[in-house]
Coordinates of C-alpha atoms in Angstrom, one line a residue:
Chain R
Q1 CA 21.2 23.9 48.8
S2 CA 22.7 27.3 48.4
V3 CA 26.3 27.8 47.1
L4 CA 26.9 30.2 50.0
T5 CA 26.0 28.8 53.4
Q6 CA 24.4 30.9 56.1
P7 CA 22.9 29.9 59.4
P8 CA 19.1 29.8 59.2
S9 CA 18.6 32.0 62.2
V10 CA 20.4 34.1 64.8
S11 CA 19.1 36.0 67.8
G12 CA 20.2 38.5 70.3
A13 CA 18.9 40.9 72.9
P14 CA 18.5 44.6 72.3
G15 CA 21.8 46.4 72.5
Q16 CA 23.8 43.2 72.0
R17 CA 26.1 42.2 69.1
V18 CA 25.5 39.4 66.6
T19 CA 27.3 38.1 63.7
I20 CA 26.1 36.2 60.6
S21 CA 28.5 34.0 58.7
C22 CA 28.5 33.3 55.0
T23 CA 30.7 30.3 53.9
G24 CA 31.6 29.8 50.3
S25 CA 34.4 28.1 48.4
S26 CA 37.4 28.6 46.2
S27 CA 35.1 29.3 43.2
N28 CA 33.3 32.3 44.7
I29 CA 34.4 34.1 47.9
G30 CA 37.8 32.4 47.8
A31 CA 38.3 33.4 44.2
R32 CA 38.5 37.0 45.4
Y33 CA 35.0 38.0 44.4
N34 CA 33.6 40.5 46.8
V35 CA 30.8 39.7 49.2
H36 CA 27.7 41.9 49.6
W37 CA 25.0 41.8 52.1
Y38 CA 21.3 42.6 51.9
Q39 CA 18.6 43.3 54.5
Q40 CA 15.0 42.2 53.8
L41 CA 12.5 43.5 56.3
P42 CA 9.3 41.6 56.5
G43 CA 7.1 42.1 53.4
T44 CA 9.5 44.4 51.6
A45 CA 12.2 44.2 48.9
P46 CA 15.8 43.5 49.7
K47 CA 18.0 46.5 50.5
L48 CA 21.7 46.7 50.0
L49 CA 23.4 46.8 53.4
I50 CA 27.1 46.2 52.7
F51 CA 29.0 46.1 49.4
G52 CA 32.5 45.2 48.5
N53 CA 33.0 43.2 51.7
N54 CA 33.0 46.1 54.1
N55 CA 31.5 49.2 52.6
R56 CA 28.2 50.8 53.7
P57 CA 26.0 52.6 51.3
S58 CA 24.9 56.1 52.3
G59 CA 22.3 56.0 55.0
V60 CA 23.3 52.6 56.5
P61 CA 24.4 53.1 60.1
D62 CA 27.8 52.1 61.2
R63 CA 26.3 49.5 63.5
F64 CA 26.4 47.3 60.5
S65 CA 29.9 46.1 59.3
G66 CA 31.2 43.4 57.1
S67 CA 34.4 41.4 56.8
K68 CA 35.9 38.7 54.6
S69 CA 38.6 36.2 55.1
G70 CA 39.5 33.3 52.8
T71 CA 36.4 31.5 51.7
S72 CA 34.1 33.1 54.3
A73 CA 32.5 36.4 55.2
S74 CA 30.7 37.8 58.1
L75 CA 28.1 40.5 58.9
A76 CA 28.2 42.1 62.3
I77 CA 25.4 44.1 63.9
T78 CA 26.1 46.0 67.1
G79 CA 23.6 47.8 69.3
L80 CA 20.8 45.5 68.2
R81 CA 17.4 47.1 67.8
T82 CA 14.0 45.5 67.3
A83 CA 13.9 47.3 63.9
D84 CA 16.8 45.1 62.8
E85 CA 14.6 42.0 62.8
A86 CA 14.8 40.9 59.2
D87 CA 16.3 38.3 56.8
Y88 CA 19.9 38.9 55.8
Y89 CA 21.5 37.6 52.6
C90 CA 25.1 37.4 51.5
Q91 CA 25.8 37.5 47.8
S92 CA 28.9 36.9 45.5
Y93 CA 29.8 35.6 42.1
D94 CA 30.7 32.0 41.4
I95 CA 33.3 31.6 38.6
S96 CA 32.7 27.9 38.1
L97 CA 29.0 28.1 37.8
R98 CA 29.1 31.5 36.2
V99 CA 26.2 32.8 38.2
W100 CA 25.6 35.4 40.8
V101 CA 24.9 33.5 44.0
F102 CA 23.1 34.3 47.3
G103 CA 23.3 32.6 50.6
G104 CA 20.1 30.9 51.9
G105 CA 19.4 33.8 54.2
T106 CA 19.5 34.3 58.0
K107 CA 16.5 35.3 60.0
L108 CA 17.5 37.7 62.8
T109 CA 15.3 37.8 65.9
V110 CA 15.8 40.5 68.5
L111 CA 14.6 39.0 71.7
Chain X
E1 CA 15.3 59.7 44.0
V2 CA 16.0 56.3 42.4
Q3 CA 12.9 54.4 41.6
L4 CA 12.4 51.0 40.0
V5 CA 8.8 49.9 39.5
E6 CA 7.9 46.4 38.3
S7 CA 4.7 45.4 36.7
G8 CA 3.2 42.6 34.6
G9 CA 2.9 39.9 37.2
G10 CA -0.1 37.8 37.7
L11 CA -1.6 34.3 37.5
V12 CA -0.7 32.2 34.5
Q13 CA -1.2 28.6 33.6
P14 CA 1.7 26.2 33.2
G15 CA 3.1 26.5 29.7
G16 CA 1.9 30.1 29.4
S17 CA 3.8 33.3 28.9
L18 CA 4.1 36.6 30.8
R19 CA 6.1 39.8 30.2
L20 CA 7.4 41.7 33.1
S21 CA 8.4 45.4 32.9
C22 CA 10.5 47.6 35.2
A23 CA 10.2 51.3 34.8
V24 CA 13.3 53.2 36.0
S25 CA 13.9 56.7 37.1
G26 CA 16.4 58.7 39.2
F27 CA 19.6 57.5 37.4
T28 CA 21.0 57.3 33.9
F29 CA 19.5 53.9 33.0
S30 CA 21.7 53.4 29.9
S31 CA 24.8 53.5 32.0
Y32 CA 24.2 50.5 34.1
W33 CA 23.8 46.7 33.9
M34 CA 20.4 45.6 35.0
T35 CA 19.2 42.5 36.7
W36 CA 16.2 40.3 37.5
V37 CA 16.2 38.5 40.8
R38 CA 13.4 36.3 42.0
Q39 CA 12.2 34.9 45.4
A40 CA 9.8 32.0 45.6
P41 CA 7.3 32.1 48.4
G42 CA 9.0 31.7 51.8
K43 CA 12.3 31.0 50.1
G44 CA 15.6 32.9 49.5
L45 CA 16.8 35.1 46.6
E46 CA 17.8 33.7 43.3
W47 CA 19.6 35.6 40.5
V48 CA 17.7 35.2 37.2
A49 CA 19.3 37.3 34.5
N50 CA 21.6 40.3 33.7
I51 CA 21.8 42.6 30.7
K52 CA 24.6 44.9 29.7
Q53 CA 24.1 48.6 29.2
D54 CA 23.6 48.4 25.5
G55 CA 21.9 45.0 25.5
S56 CA 24.9 43.3 23.8
E57 CA 25.5 40.8 26.6
K58 CA 22.9 38.8 28.5
Y59 CA 23.3 36.1 31.1
Y60 CA 20.8 33.7 32.6
V61 CA 20.6 31.1 35.3
D62 CA 20.4 27.6 33.8
S63 CA 16.9 26.9 34.9
V64 CA 15.5 29.7 32.7
K65 CA 17.8 29.5 29.6
G66 CA 15.8 29.1 26.5
R67 CA 12.6 30.1 28.2
F68 CA 13.2 33.7 29.5
T69 CA 14.5 36.7 27.6
I70 CA 15.8 39.8 29.3
S71 CA 15.8 43.0 27.2
R72 CA 15.8 46.8 27.7
D73 CA 14.7 50.0 26.0
N74 CA 17.2 52.7 27.0
A75 CA 15.1 55.4 25.3
D76 CA 12.2 54.5 27.5
N77 CA 14.2 53.7 30.7
S78 CA 12.6 50.3 30.8
L79 CA 13.8 46.7 31.6
Y80 CA 11.8 43.7 30.5
L81 CA 11.6 40.0 31.2
Q82 CA 9.8 37.8 28.7
M83 CA 8.9 34.6 30.3
N84 CA 7.7 31.7 28.1
S85 CA 6.9 28.0 28.9
L86 CA 6.3 28.9 32.5
R87 CA 6.5 26.2 35.1
A88 CA 5.1 25.9 38.6
E89 CA 8.7 26.4 40.0
D90 CA 8.8 29.8 38.4
T91 CA 6.3 31.0 40.9
A92 CA 8.0 33.9 42.7
V93 CA 8.2 37.6 43.3
Y94 CA 10.4 39.0 40.6
Y95 CA 12.6 42.0 41.4
C96 CA 14.4 44.2 39.0
A97 CA 17.6 45.7 40.3
R98 CA 20.5 48.0 39.2
R99 CA 23.8 46.2 39.1
I100 CA 27.0 47.9 40.0
A101 CA 30.1 46.3 38.5
E102 CA 33.2 47.2 36.5
T103 CA 33.2 44.0 34.6
A104 CA 30.8 41.3 33.3
T105 CA 31.4 39.3 36.4
G106 CA 31.0 40.1 40.1
G107 CA 29.3 43.3 41.3
H108 CA 26.4 43.9 43.6
F109 CA 22.7 45.0 43.3
Q110 CA 22.5 48.6 44.4
D111 CA 18.8 49.4 44.1
W112 CA 15.7 47.2 44.0
G113 CA 12.1 47.6 42.9
Q114 CA 9.2 46.5 45.1
G115 CA 8.7 43.3 43.1
T116 CA 5.9 41.8 41.1
L117 CA 4.3 38.4 41.9
V118 CA 4.2 35.7 39.3
T119 CA 2.0 32.7 40.0
V120 CA 2.1 29.7 37.7
S121 CA -0.8 27.4 38.5
S122 CA -3.7 25.7 36.8

């Protein structure tokens, strides 16, 4: 059971918009720790997608965006492409457990 | 170009030891916290350990405390993870990553290596 809760899977058609939620608590996201998102394409290492809740590293297209409110965060992907099929993980810090925490991951399928 | 290249993984028996290495290039290694993250087969990501720029602070997930030791050699741009008393549940791909943070808590993992597989089995 992950400290940060994500849906196991989401899906959408090419060109559509999907969102992936990440629900935490008052000891992590609600404690004002930033949320970060990683994309893991099949068989590869994770790649930073969003940092500091809503910032994109250089090279990440603006089709990817992040938001945070209260004890939750979301990743939105617009203009879905088949190349976006991957596992997506949220990450933050938990002040009670004193560990860096990841969500359980969400598998995105582009139909 | 930033590169992190892990090595040292392999098959080891329960109770055995292994030392992972991560060779870094493309950024000033001594200026950043570094991290190990692992991923068990078919599972999600799990943070394992962090080490401060000068090695003076180290943090571990409870499940590896007393068994794993993170270290670094800034002169050689290398990060290490000494793993002792290995258990079946330590089986995973181990990634090294560069941590970006202003303080000891929080932060994110900017760059990742390709990972090295550790299999603990008899």
